[in-house]
Amino acid sequence: MSTATPHLPHTVTATMQAAVFHGAGDIRVETVARPTVTEPTDAVIRLVATCVCGSDLWYYRGESDHDVSGIGHEALGVITEVGDTAAGSLQPGQLVIVPFAYSDNTCPHCEVGMHTACRNGGYFGRGALGCQAEYVRVPQAAGTCVPVPPGHYCMSKIKDLLALSDVMGTGYHAIDAALVKPGNTVAVIGDGAVGLSAVLAAKMRGAATIIMLGSRTAARQQLAIDCGATTVISARGQEAIDEVLQITAGIGVDGVAECVGTGAAMTTAIRIARPGAVIGRVGLPHDAPIDELYTFGHNIGVRGGPAPVRAYLDELLAAVLDGDLQPGKVFDYTTTLDNIAAAYAAMDTRQATKTLIDFTAGNGITTTV
Ligand SMILES: [Zn+2]
């Protein structure tokens, strides 16, 4: 129960346009109820930009179940409504980054930086918490929303900021989980947007050699190099393992960012890790067993899981605002919500690395807040 702060920046209607998942390969834009504040800790944002995630493709391809409901979990938006509790720290009109998991940022798990295990937390991406929509309700808003300083942000910066809601923080988590240190040799498995973000993160952490595995298209390989990869290997499986061992004089790499989640990717990660190395995994495992005897025999660690993006956001936002980090370069396809079905199809067919849904045109939102 709450009364919303009635400081709406413009007239809003009771409905909105939102992407609705109807089944494999079937994403539609429909008129649905516009979310409102339902708990005092809530806020509602009007989207400035959202995107399609590689993990949305698991649903799109029918490989994971999803309700017939709203979808999408990445959001950059302007606050339109805040509940009484959230009003203590957030105001309508603020531009905020919303990580794909909401969290109170105060519980014992959040205190140690594991926000995706928040005792009061949860995930965006279903029903009224679908972010591929004009508005989204943000639970635990004070802990979840990270305000961006007022200013003018061009589309390039909007892309950088949106990338912080998931993909950049997830790539960073893989590198953090792999305990990458300055001077290390690091392998990144997966040339999707998360893998490319892991390359950026490895560079931030001072890795000396960054090997991107599994990249087969020239455009994607160039993007990996632009992000900081020092070597790109197009081979997969045993051939890729052999190439990495050759590059590292038979030693293996100091850390692996596993950004795919398949059994083949995990096997490659384990076989290229040097004894004592840690694999940071952020790809949702789909039939990806860990070889217990090999990892035991070689003292190889496996860490990682859903990225606690909120834990990294202050550091990553500062790097973006300083111009030291440009994670928005993973977006190579931009469209509007009306065309979101095409945005999914472009990613499904690998014509796009990551598709951005732009709400800034024609709906009264400007990029100056
Ligand atoms: Zn918490």
mmCIF file of C-alpha atoms and ligand atoms in Angstrom:
data_model
loop_
_atom_site.group_PDB
_atom_site.id
_atom_site.type_symbol
_atom_site.label_atom_id
_atom_site.label_comp_id
_atom_site.label_asym_id
_atom_site.label_seq_id
_atom_site.Cartn_x
_atom_site.Cartn_y
_atom_site.Cartn_z
ATOM 1 C CA MET A 1 0.000 0.000 0.000
ATOM 2 C CA SER A 2 1.365 3.313 -0.957
ATOM 3 C CA THR A 3 0.539 6.650 -2.390
ATOM 4 C CA ALA A 4 2.617 7.482 -5.393
ATOM 5 C CA THR A 5 4.335 10.809 -5.547
ATOM 6 C CA PRO A 6 2.177 12.592 -8.139
ATOM 7 C CA HIS A 7 5.011 14.291 -9.953
ATOM 8 C CA LEU A 8 4.564 12.823 -13.371
ATOM 9 C CA PRO A 9 6.500 14.694 -16.020
ATOM 10 C CA HIS A 10 3.752 14.330 -18.595
ATOM 11 C CA THR A 11 0.302 12.888 -19.002
ATOM 12 C CA VAL A 12 0.281 9.134 -18.776
ATOM 13 C CA THR A 13 -2.380 6.730 -19.837
ATOM 14 C CA ALA A 14 -3.563 3.573 -18.081
ATOM 15 C CA THR A 15 -2.097 1.425 -20.802
ATOM 16 C CA MET A 16 1.186 1.066 -22.605
ATOM 17 C CA GLN A 17 2.831 -0.840 -25.414
ATOM 18 C CA ALA A 18 4.898 -3.843 -24.383
ATOM 19 C CA ALA A 19 6.530 -6.877 -25.928
ATOM 20 C CA VAL A 20 4.698 -10.061 -24.978
ATOM 21 C CA PHE A 21 6.206 -13.524 -25.300
ATOM 22 C CA HIS A 22 3.703 -15.920 -26.866
ATOM 23 C CA GLY A 23 5.904 -18.914 -27.570
ATOM 24 C CA ALA A 24 9.022 -19.936 -29.417
ATOM 25 C CA GLY A 25 9.707 -17.474 -32.219
ATOM 26 C CA ASP A 26 6.595 -15.468 -31.343
ATOM 27 C CA ILE A 27 7.133 -12.030 -29.773
ATOM 28 C CA ARG A 28 4.312 -9.516 -30.217
ATOM 29 C CA VAL A 29 3.793 -5.908 -29.253
ATOM 30 C CA GLU A 30 0.525 -5.461 -27.395
ATOM 31 C CA THR A 31 -1.395 -2.898 -25.386
ATOM 32 C CA VAL A 32 -1.205 -3.878 -21.706
ATOM 33 C CA ALA A 33 -1.831 -2.228 -18.347
ATOM 34 C CA ARG A 34 0.752 0.392 -17.477
ATOM 35 C CA PRO A 35 2.528 -0.562 -14.250
ATOM 36 C CA THR A 36 2.078 1.627 -11.190
ATOM 37 C CA VAL A 37 3.662 1.781 -7.766
ATOM 38 C CA THR A 38 2.218 -1.077 -5.699
ATOM 39 C CA GLU A 39 4.671 -1.163 -2.776
ATOM 40 C CA PRO A 40 6.189 1.800 -0.926
ATOM 41 C CA THR A 41 9.631 0.561 -2.012
ATOM 42 C CA ASP A 42 8.663 0.635 -5.725
ATOM 43 C CA ALA A 43 9.375 3.091 -8.472
ATOM 44 C CA VAL A 44 8.095 3.162 -12.036
ATOM 45 C CA ILE A 45 10.343 4.182 -14.890
ATOM 46 C CA ARG A 46 9.615 5.227 -18.433
ATOM 47 C CA LEU A 47 12.084 3.462 -20.688
ATOM 48 C CA VAL A 48 14.714 5.412 -22.571
ATOM 49 C CA ALA A 49 16.305 2.254 -23.946
ATOM 50 C CA THR A 50 16.126 -1.495 -23.503
ATOM 51 C CA CYS A 51 17.559 -4.384 -25.469
ATOM 52 C CA VAL A 52 17.306 -8.050 -26.300
ATOM 53 C CA CYS A 53 19.593 -10.314 -24.274
ATOM 54 C CA GLY A 54 21.316 -13.466 -25.464
ATOM 55 C CA SER A 55 19.477 -15.204 -22.626
ATOM 56 C CA ASP A 56 16.117 -14.086 -24.096
ATOM 57 C CA LEU A 57 17.026 -16.275 -27.051
ATOM 58 C CA TRP A 58 16.815 -19.407 -24.909
ATOM 59 C CA TYR A 59 13.056 -18.666 -24.646
ATOM 60 C CA TYR A 60 12.786 -17.504 -28.242
ATOM 61 C CA ARG A 61 14.298 -20.784 -29.424
ATOM 62 C CA GLY A 62 12.065 -22.848 -27.151
ATOM 63 C CA GLU A 63 15.011 -24.097 -25.079
ATOM 64 C CA SER A 64 13.739 -22.593 -21.804
ATOM 65 C CA ASP A 65 10.183 -22.049 -20.602
ATOM 66 C CA HIS A 66 8.626 -18.600 -20.350
ATOM 67 C CA ASP A 67 5.114 -17.454 -19.437
ATOM 68 C CA VAL A 68 2.900 -15.799 -22.011
ATOM 69 C CA SER A 69 3.695 -12.381 -20.577
ATOM 70 C CA GLY A 70 6.075 -9.450 -20.627
ATOM 71 C CA ILE A 71 9.734 -10.148 -21.295
ATOM 72 C CA GLY A 72 13.110 -8.411 -21.180
ATOM 73 C CA HIS A 73 15.274 -7.451 -18.227
ATOM 74 C CA GLU A 74 17.582 -4.602 -19.238
ATOM 75 C CA ALA A 75 16.570 -1.025 -18.641
ATOM 76 C CA LEU A 76 17.680 2.562 -18.757
ATOM 77 C CA GLY A 77 14.826 4.901 -17.937
ATOM 78 C CA VAL A 78 13.487 8.041 -16.341
ATOM 79 C CA ILE A 79 11.650 7.731 -13.047
ATOM 80 C CA THR A 80 8.003 8.725 -13.350
ATOM 81 C CA GLU A 81 6.634 7.568 -9.998
ATOM 82 C CA VAL A 82 8.108 6.653 -6.625
ATOM 83 C CA GLY A 83 6.583 4.985 -3.588
ATOM 84 C CA ASP A 84 6.807 6.600 -0.140
ATOM 85 C CA THR A 85 9.901 4.686 0.989
ATOM 86 C CA ALA A 86 11.723 4.965 -2.326
ATOM 87 C CA ALA A 87 11.006 8.718 -2.331
ATOM 88 C CA GLY A 88 13.643 9.059 0.373
ATOM 89 C CA SER A 89 16.359 8.543 -2.213
ATOM 90 C CA LEU A 90 14.838 8.809 -5.690
ATOM 91 C CA GLN A 91 12.893 11.534 -7.465
ATOM 92 C CA PRO A 92 10.757 11.618 -10.605
ATOM 93 C CA GLY A 93 12.768 12.870 -13.554
ATOM 94 C CA GLN A 94 15.995 11.068 -12.617
ATOM 95 C CA LEU A 95 17.664 8.979 -15.304
ATOM 96 C CA VAL A 96 18.494 5.599 -13.779
ATOM 97 C CA ILE A 97 20.184 2.349 -14.731
ATOM 98 C CA VAL A 98 18.216 -0.701 -13.597
ATOM 99 C CA PRO A 99 20.211 -3.940 -13.220
ATOM 100 C CA PHE A 100 18.500 -7.120 -14.419
ATOM 101 C CA ALA A 101 18.028 -8.244 -10.812
ATOM 102 C CA TYR A 102 16.421 -6.005 -8.209
ATOM 103 C CA SER A 103 17.879 -5.887 -4.718
ATOM 104 C CA ASP A 104 17.616 -3.898 -1.494
ATOM 105 C CA ASN A 105 21.398 -3.305 -1.460
ATOM 106 C CA THR A 106 21.356 -3.660 2.344
ATOM 107 C CA CYS A 107 20.795 -7.331 3.319
ATOM 108 C CA PRO A 108 23.668 -9.641 4.363
ATOM 109 C CA HIS A 109 24.041 -11.040 0.824
ATOM 110 C CA CYS A 110 24.045 -7.590 -0.773
ATOM 111 C CA GLU A 111 26.602 -6.443 1.802
ATOM 112 C CA VAL A 112 29.103 -8.956 0.453
ATOM 113 C CA GLY A 113 28.310 -8.009 -3.143
ATOM 114 C CA MET A 114 26.060 -10.941 -3.999
ATOM 115 C CA HIS A 115 23.037 -8.878 -4.980
ATOM 116 C CA THR A 116 21.521 -11.625 -7.120
ATOM 117 C CA ALA A 117 20.959 -13.559 -3.877
ATOM 118 C CA CYS A 118 19.281 -10.584 -2.154
ATOM 119 C CA ARG A 119 16.820 -11.689 0.531
ATOM 120 C CA ASN A 120 14.314 -9.177 -0.824
ATOM 121 C CA GLY A 121 15.396 -9.443 -4.428
ATOM 122 C CA GLY A 122 14.304 -11.017 -7.654
ATOM 123 C CA TYR A 123 14.618 -10.769 -11.397
ATOM 124 C CA PHE A 124 13.073 -8.653 -14.096
ATOM 125 C CA GLY A 125 11.868 -10.326 -17.263
ATOM 126 C CA ARG A 126 8.355 -11.629 -16.737
ATOM 127 C CA GLY A 127 4.852 -10.184 -16.478
ATOM 128 C CA ALA A 128 4.758 -6.580 -15.246
ATOM 129 C CA LEU A 129 8.513 -6.775 -14.705
ATOM 130 C CA GLY A 130 9.204 -7.168 -18.407
ATOM 131 C CA CYS A 131 11.537 -4.382 -19.500
ATOM 132 C CA GLN A 132 10.810 -4.538 -23.240
ATOM 133 C CA ALA A 133 7.981 -2.109 -22.611
ATOM 134 C CA GLU A 134 7.289 1.597 -22.372
ATOM 135 C CA TYR A 135 7.186 1.465 -18.570
ATOM 136 C CA VAL A 136 8.374 -0.962 -15.940
ATOM 137 C CA ARG A 137 7.824 -1.251 -12.213
ATOM 138 C CA VAL A 138 11.053 -1.434 -10.221
ATOM 139 C CA PRO A 139 10.767 -3.231 -6.862
ATOM 140 C CA GLN A 140 13.287 -2.278 -4.129
ATOM 141 C CA ALA A 141 13.890 0.849 -6.175
ATOM 142 C CA ALA A 142 16.203 2.621 -3.733
ATOM 143 C CA GLY A 143 18.568 -0.323 -3.713
ATOM 144 C CA THR A 144 18.169 -1.196 -7.379
ATOM 145 C CA CYS A 145 18.201 2.061 -9.349
ATOM 146 C CA VAL A 146 21.538 3.722 -9.974
ATOM 147 C CA PRO A 147 21.021 7.391 -10.887
ATOM 148 C CA VAL A 148 23.028 8.850 -13.731
ATOM 149 C CA PRO A 149 24.140 12.460 -13.182
ATOM 150 C CA PRO A 150 21.972 15.023 -15.018
ATOM 151 C CA GLY A 151 23.393 15.984 -18.379
ATOM 152 C CA HIS A 152 23.095 15.560 -22.102
ATOM 153 C CA TYR A 153 23.738 12.033 -23.284
ATOM 154 C CA CYS A 154 24.142 11.260 -26.960
ATOM 155 C CA MET A 155 22.962 7.902 -28.310
ATOM 156 C CA SER A 156 26.479 6.523 -28.038
ATOM 157 C CA LYS A 157 26.491 7.264 -24.296
ATOM 158 C CA ILE A 158 22.918 5.938 -23.937
ATOM 159 C CA LYS A 159 24.212 2.655 -25.352
ATOM 160 C CA ASP A 160 27.093 2.619 -22.872
ATOM 161 C CA LEU A 161 24.728 3.288 -19.970
ATOM 162 C CA LEU A 162 22.213 0.639 -21.057
ATOM 163 C CA ALA A 163 25.000 -1.936 -21.384
ATOM 164 C CA LEU A 164 25.619 -1.507 -17.654
ATOM 165 C CA SER A 165 22.188 -2.935 -16.769
ATOM 166 C CA ASP A 166 23.321 -6.429 -17.693
ATOM 167 C CA VAL A 167 25.808 -7.300 -20.379
ATOM 168 C CA MET A 168 28.834 -5.297 -19.199
ATOM 169 C CA GLY A 169 28.282 -6.209 -15.558
ATOM 170 C CA THR A 170 27.879 -9.849 -16.525
ATOM 171 C CA GLY A 171 31.106 -9.877 -18.534
ATOM 172 C CA TYR A 172 32.793 -8.132 -15.633
ATOM 173 C CA HIS A 173 31.465 -10.760 -13.238
ATOM 174 C CA ALA A 174 33.031 -13.543 -15.317
ATOM 175 C CA ILE A 175 36.418 -11.847 -15.044
ATOM 176 C CA ASP A 176 35.925 -11.053 -11.355
ATOM 177 C CA ALA A 177 34.854 -14.633 -10.618
ATOM 178 C CA ALA A 178 37.926 -15.904 -12.498
ATOM 179 C CA LEU A 179 40.120 -13.840 -10.143
ATOM 180 C CA VAL A 180 41.912 -12.176 -13.068
ATOM 181 C CA LYS A 181 44.955 -10.157 -12.060
ATOM 182 C CA PRO A 182 47.170 -7.646 -13.915
ATOM 183 C CA GLY A 183 49.516 -9.364 -16.351
ATOM 184 C CA ASN A 184 47.381 -12.501 -16.642
ATOM 185 C CA THR A 185 46.658 -14.511 -19.755
ATOM 186 C CA VAL A 186 42.887 -14.788 -20.019
ATOM 187 C CA ALA A 187 40.623 -16.735 -22.353
ATOM 188 C CA VAL A 188 37.074 -15.639 -23.117
ATOM 189 C CA ILE A 189 34.701 -18.254 -24.515
ATOM 190 C CA GLY A 190 31.777 -16.833 -26.493
ATOM 191 C CA ASP A 191 31.838 -13.902 -28.898
ATOM 192 C CA GLY A 192 28.364 -12.651 -28.007
ATOM 193 C CA ALA A 193 27.821 -9.356 -26.223
ATOM 194 C CA VAL A 194 28.689 -10.845 -22.821
ATOM 195 C CA GLY A 195 31.916 -12.356 -24.149
ATOM 196 C CA LEU A 196 32.878 -9.036 -25.723
ATOM 197 C CA SER A 197 32.102 -7.333 -22.411
ATOM 198 C CA ALA A 198 34.314 -9.869 -20.654
ATOM 199 C CA VAL A 199 37.111 -8.844 -23.014
ATOM 200 C CA LEU A 200 36.559 -5.199 -22.002
ATOM 201 C CA ALA A 201 36.575 -6.248 -18.344
ATOM 202 C CA ALA A 202 39.763 -8.305 -18.727
ATOM 203 C CA LYS A 203 41.421 -5.242 -20.218
ATOM 204 C CA MET A 204 40.157 -3.099 -17.308
ATOM 205 C CA ARG A 205 41.669 -5.622 -14.906
ATOM 206 C CA GLY A 206 45.042 -5.381 -16.649
ATOM 207 C CA ALA A 207 45.194 -8.753 -18.393
ATOM 208 C CA ALA A 208 48.221 -8.838 -20.694
ATOM 209 C CA THR A 209 46.950 -11.456 -23.135
ATOM 210 C CA ILE A 210 43.260 -11.836 -23.957
ATOM 211 C CA ILE A 211 42.291 -14.759 -26.165
ATOM 212 C CA MET A 212 38.785 -14.741 -27.656
ATOM 213 C CA LEU A 213 37.576 -18.225 -28.570
ATOM 214 C CA GLY A 214 34.841 -19.313 -30.927
ATOM 215 C CA SER A 215 34.503 -16.200 -33.062
ATOM 216 C CA ARG A 216 33.843 -17.122 -36.659
ATOM 217 C CA THR A 217 32.596 -14.009 -38.407
ATOM 218 C CA ALA A 218 34.966 -11.257 -39.514
ATOM 219 C CA ALA A 219 32.795 -8.477 -38.047
ATOM 220 C CA ARG A 220 32.598 -10.178 -34.653
ATOM 221 C CA GLN A 221 36.352 -10.892 -34.676
ATOM 222 C CA GLN A 222 37.062 -7.224 -35.397
ATOM 223 C CA LEU A 223 34.722 -6.186 -32.583
ATOM 224 C CA ALA A 224 36.615 -8.501 -30.223
ATOM 225 C CA ILE A 225 39.888 -6.873 -31.228
ATOM 226 C CA ASP A 226 38.341 -3.404 -30.821
ATOM 227 C CA CYS A 227 37.326 -4.431 -27.283
ATOM 228 C CA GLY A 228 40.882 -5.504 -26.439
ATOM 229 C CA ALA A 229 41.320 -9.117 -27.540
ATOM 230 C CA THR A 230 44.956 -9.809 -28.457
ATOM 231 C CA THR A 231 44.237 -13.120 -30.208
ATOM 232 C CA VAL A 232 41.057 -14.415 -31.817
ATOM 233 C CA ILE A 233 40.609 -18.141 -32.379
ATOM 234 C CA SER A 234 37.836 -19.197 -34.726
ATOM 235 C CA ALA A 235 38.172 -22.917 -34.040
ATOM 236 C CA ARG A 236 36.030 -24.700 -31.477
ATOM 237 C CA GLY A 237 36.326 -27.953 -29.556
ATOM 238 C CA GLN A 238 39.628 -29.873 -29.462
ATOM 239 C CA GLU A 239 41.137 -27.699 -32.177
ATOM 240 C CA ALA A 240 40.554 -24.580 -30.073
ATOM 241 C CA ILE A 241 41.998 -26.310 -26.991
ATOM 242 C CA ASP A 242 45.116 -27.256 -28.949
ATOM 243 C CA GLU A 243 45.551 -23.699 -30.254
ATOM 244 C CA VAL A 244 45.312 -22.156 -26.772
ATOM 245 C CA LEU A 245 47.818 -24.651 -25.374
ATOM 246 C CA GLN A 246 50.131 -23.867 -28.269
ATOM 247 C CA ILE A 247 49.879 -20.112 -27.632
ATOM 248 C CA THR A 248 50.590 -20.613 -23.923
ATOM 249 C CA ALA A 249 53.529 -23.006 -24.408
ATOM 250 C CA GLY A 250 51.462 -25.897 -23.089
ATOM 251 C CA ILE A 251 50.719 -24.132 -19.784
ATOM 252 C CA GLY A 252 47.118 -23.031 -20.256
ATOM 253 C CA VAL A 253 45.530 -19.736 -19.269
ATOM 254 C CA ASP A 254 45.431 -18.048 -15.846
ATOM 255 C CA GLY A 255 41.716 -17.460 -15.996
ATOM 256 C CA VAL A 256 38.739 -18.311 -18.211
ATOM 257 C CA ALA A 257 35.525 -16.347 -18.737
ATOM 258 C CA GLU A 258 32.927 -18.910 -19.845
ATOM 259 C CA CYS A 259 30.144 -16.871 -21.441
ATOM 260 C CA VAL A 260 28.157 -19.532 -23.298
ATOM 261 C CA GLY A 261 26.781 -22.180 -20.935
ATOM 262 C CA THR A 262 26.922 -25.258 -23.154
ATOM 263 C CA GLY A 263 28.686 -28.505 -22.287
ATOM 264 C CA ALA A 264 31.161 -27.970 -25.122
ATOM 265 C CA ALA A 265 32.061 -24.502 -23.818
ATOM 266 C CA MET A 266 32.589 -25.794 -20.278
ATOM 267 C CA THR A 267 34.751 -28.672 -21.514
ATOM 268 C CA THR A 268 36.889 -26.224 -23.494
ATOM 269 C CA ALA A 269 37.165 -23.928 -20.458
ATOM 270 C CA ILE A 270 38.350 -26.783 -18.245
ATOM 271 C CA ARG A 271 40.885 -28.066 -20.766
ATOM 272 C CA ILE A 272 42.529 -24.689 -21.420
ATOM 273 C CA ALA A 273 42.746 -23.678 -17.742
ATOM 274 C CA ARG A 274 46.209 -24.022 -16.269
ATOM 275 C CA PRO A 275 46.503 -25.937 -12.986
ATOM 276 C CA GLY A 276 45.169 -23.729 -10.206
ATOM 277 C CA ALA A 277 43.203 -21.484 -12.569
ATOM 278 C CA VAL A 278 39.634 -20.406 -11.972
ATOM 279 C CA ILE A 279 36.835 -20.483 -14.539
ATOM 280 C CA GLY A 280 34.363 -17.621 -14.163
ATOM 281 C CA ARG A 281 31.087 -18.769 -15.657
ATOM 282 C CA VAL A 282 28.179 -16.537 -16.547
ATOM 283 C CA GLY A 283 26.556 -18.507 -19.347
ATOM 284 C CA LEU A 284 23.382 -20.138 -18.007
ATOM 285 C CA PRO A 285 24.330 -23.859 -17.930
ATOM 286 C CA HIS A 286 22.369 -26.009 -20.341
ATOM 287 C CA ASP A 287 23.574 -29.600 -19.971
ATOM 288 C CA ALA A 288 27.088 -28.455 -19.042
ATOM 289 C CA PRO A 289 28.545 -30.926 -16.538
ATOM 290 C CA ILE A 290 31.860 -30.169 -14.846
ATOM 291 C CA ASP A 291 34.502 -32.909 -15.149
ATOM 292 C CA GLU A 292 35.023 -33.584 -11.437
ATOM 293 C CA LEU A 293 38.146 -35.742 -11.733
ATOM 294 C CA TYR A 294 39.947 -33.464 -14.191
ATOM 295 C CA THR A 295 39.159 -30.276 -12.228
ATOM 296 C CA PHE A 296 40.162 -32.034 -8.980
ATOM 297 C CA GLY A 297 43.365 -33.347 -10.499
ATOM 298 C CA HIS A 298 44.348 -29.907 -11.778
ATOM 299 C CA ASN A 299 43.078 -27.806 -8.863
ATOM 300 C CA ILE A 300 40.788 -25.926 -11.248
ATOM 301 C CA GLY A 301 38.070 -23.811 -9.676
ATOM 302 C CA VAL A 302 34.673 -22.993 -11.139
ATOM 303 C CA ARG A 303 32.934 -19.877 -9.821
ATOM 304 C CA GLY A 304 30.201 -17.628 -11.063
ATOM 305 C CA GLY A 305 26.490 -17.506 -11.668
ATOM 306 C CA PRO A 306 23.915 -14.759 -12.088
ATOM 307 C CA ALA A 307 25.976 -11.572 -12.111
ATOM 308 C CA PRO A 308 25.477 -9.220 -9.165
ATOM 309 C CA VAL A 309 25.570 -6.287 -11.570
ATOM 310 C CA ARG A 310 24.573 -3.824 -8.837
ATOM 311 C CA ALA A 311 27.835 -4.577 -7.006
ATOM 312 C CA TYR A 312 29.898 -3.372 -9.974
ATOM 313 C CA LEU A 313 27.705 -0.510 -11.144
ATOM 314 C CA ASP A 314 29.340 2.371 -9.288
ATOM 315 C CA GLU A 315 32.767 1.433 -10.667
ATOM 316 C CA LEU A 316 31.503 0.739 -14.186
ATOM 317 C CA LEU A 317 29.352 3.888 -14.330
ATOM 318 C CA ALA A 318 32.341 6.009 -13.308
ATOM 319 C CA ALA A 319 34.423 4.403 -16.059
ATOM 320 C CA VAL A 320 31.704 5.095 -18.653
ATOM 321 C CA LEU A 321 31.239 8.716 -17.545
ATOM 322 C CA ASP A 322 35.013 9.237 -17.643
ATOM 323 C CA GLY A 323 35.085 7.851 -21.184
ATOM 324 C CA ASP A 324 37.404 4.994 -20.175
ATOM 325 C CA LEU A 325 34.865 2.271 -20.956
ATOM 326 C CA GLN A 326 32.598 2.010 -24.020
ATOM 327 C CA PRO A 327 30.511 -1.146 -23.584
ATOM 328 C CA GLY A 328 27.827 0.267 -25.904
ATOM 329 C CA LYS A 329 29.902 -0.879 -28.859
ATOM 330 C CA VAL A 330 28.282 -4.315 -28.501
ATOM 331 C CA PHE A 331 25.046 -2.834 -29.868
ATOM 332 C CA ASP A 332 25.130 -3.171 -33.626
ATOM 333 C CA TYR A 333 21.403 -3.006 -34.386
ATOM 334 C CA THR A 334 18.976 -0.337 -33.216
ATOM 335 C CA THR A 335 15.223 -0.268 -33.705
ATOM 336 C CA THR A 336 12.001 0.699 -31.939
ATOM 337 C CA LEU A 337 9.608 -1.362 -29.827
ATOM 338 C CA ASP A 338 7.215 -1.826 -32.768
ATOM 339 C CA ASN A 339 9.915 -3.818 -34.526
ATOM 340 C CA ILE A 340 11.069 -5.923 -31.606
ATOM 341 C CA ALA A 341 10.182 -9.180 -33.362
ATOM 342 C CA ALA A 342 12.751 -8.293 -36.022
ATOM 343 C CA ALA A 343 15.255 -7.456 -33.272
ATOM 344 C CA TYR A 344 14.875 -10.974 -31.855
ATOM 345 C CA ALA A 345 15.142 -12.539 -35.301
ATOM 346 C CA ALA A 346 18.310 -10.578 -36.094
ATOM 347 C CA MET A 347 19.985 -11.895 -32.952
ATOM 348 C CA ASP A 348 18.662 -15.407 -33.448
ATOM 349 C CA THR A 349 20.212 -15.554 -36.912
ATOM 350 C CA ARG A 350 23.409 -13.851 -35.666
ATOM 351 C CA GLN A 351 22.891 -10.929 -38.027
ATOM 352 C CA ALA A 352 23.149 -8.769 -34.910
ATOM 353 C CA THR A 353 25.355 -9.139 -31.849
ATOM 354 C CA LYS A 354 22.967 -7.200 -29.649
ATOM 355 C CA THR A 355 19.885 -5.220 -30.531
ATOM 356 C CA LEU A 356 18.894 -1.983 -28.851
ATOM 357 C CA ILE A 357 15.297 -0.785 -28.545
ATOM 358 C CA ASP A 358 15.288 2.998 -28.666
ATOM 359 C CA PHE A 359 12.429 4.892 -27.009
ATOM 360 C CA THR A 360 13.906 8.357 -27.461
ATOM 361 C CA ALA A 361 12.295 9.085 -30.837
ATOM 362 C CA GLY A 362 8.804 10.475 -31.093
ATOM 363 C CA ASN A 363 7.572 9.911 -27.564
ATOM 364 C CA GLY A 364 8.608 13.088 -25.818
ATOM 365 C CA ILE A 365 11.721 11.690 -24.186
ATOM 366 C CA THR A 366 14.848 13.640 -24.856
ATOM 367 C CA THR A 367 18.310 12.480 -24.041
ATOM 368 C CA THR A 368 18.807 15.514 -21.815
ATOM 369 C CA VAL A 369 17.595 14.937 -18.262
HETATM 370 ZN ZN ZN B 1 19.828 -7.635 -0.416
#
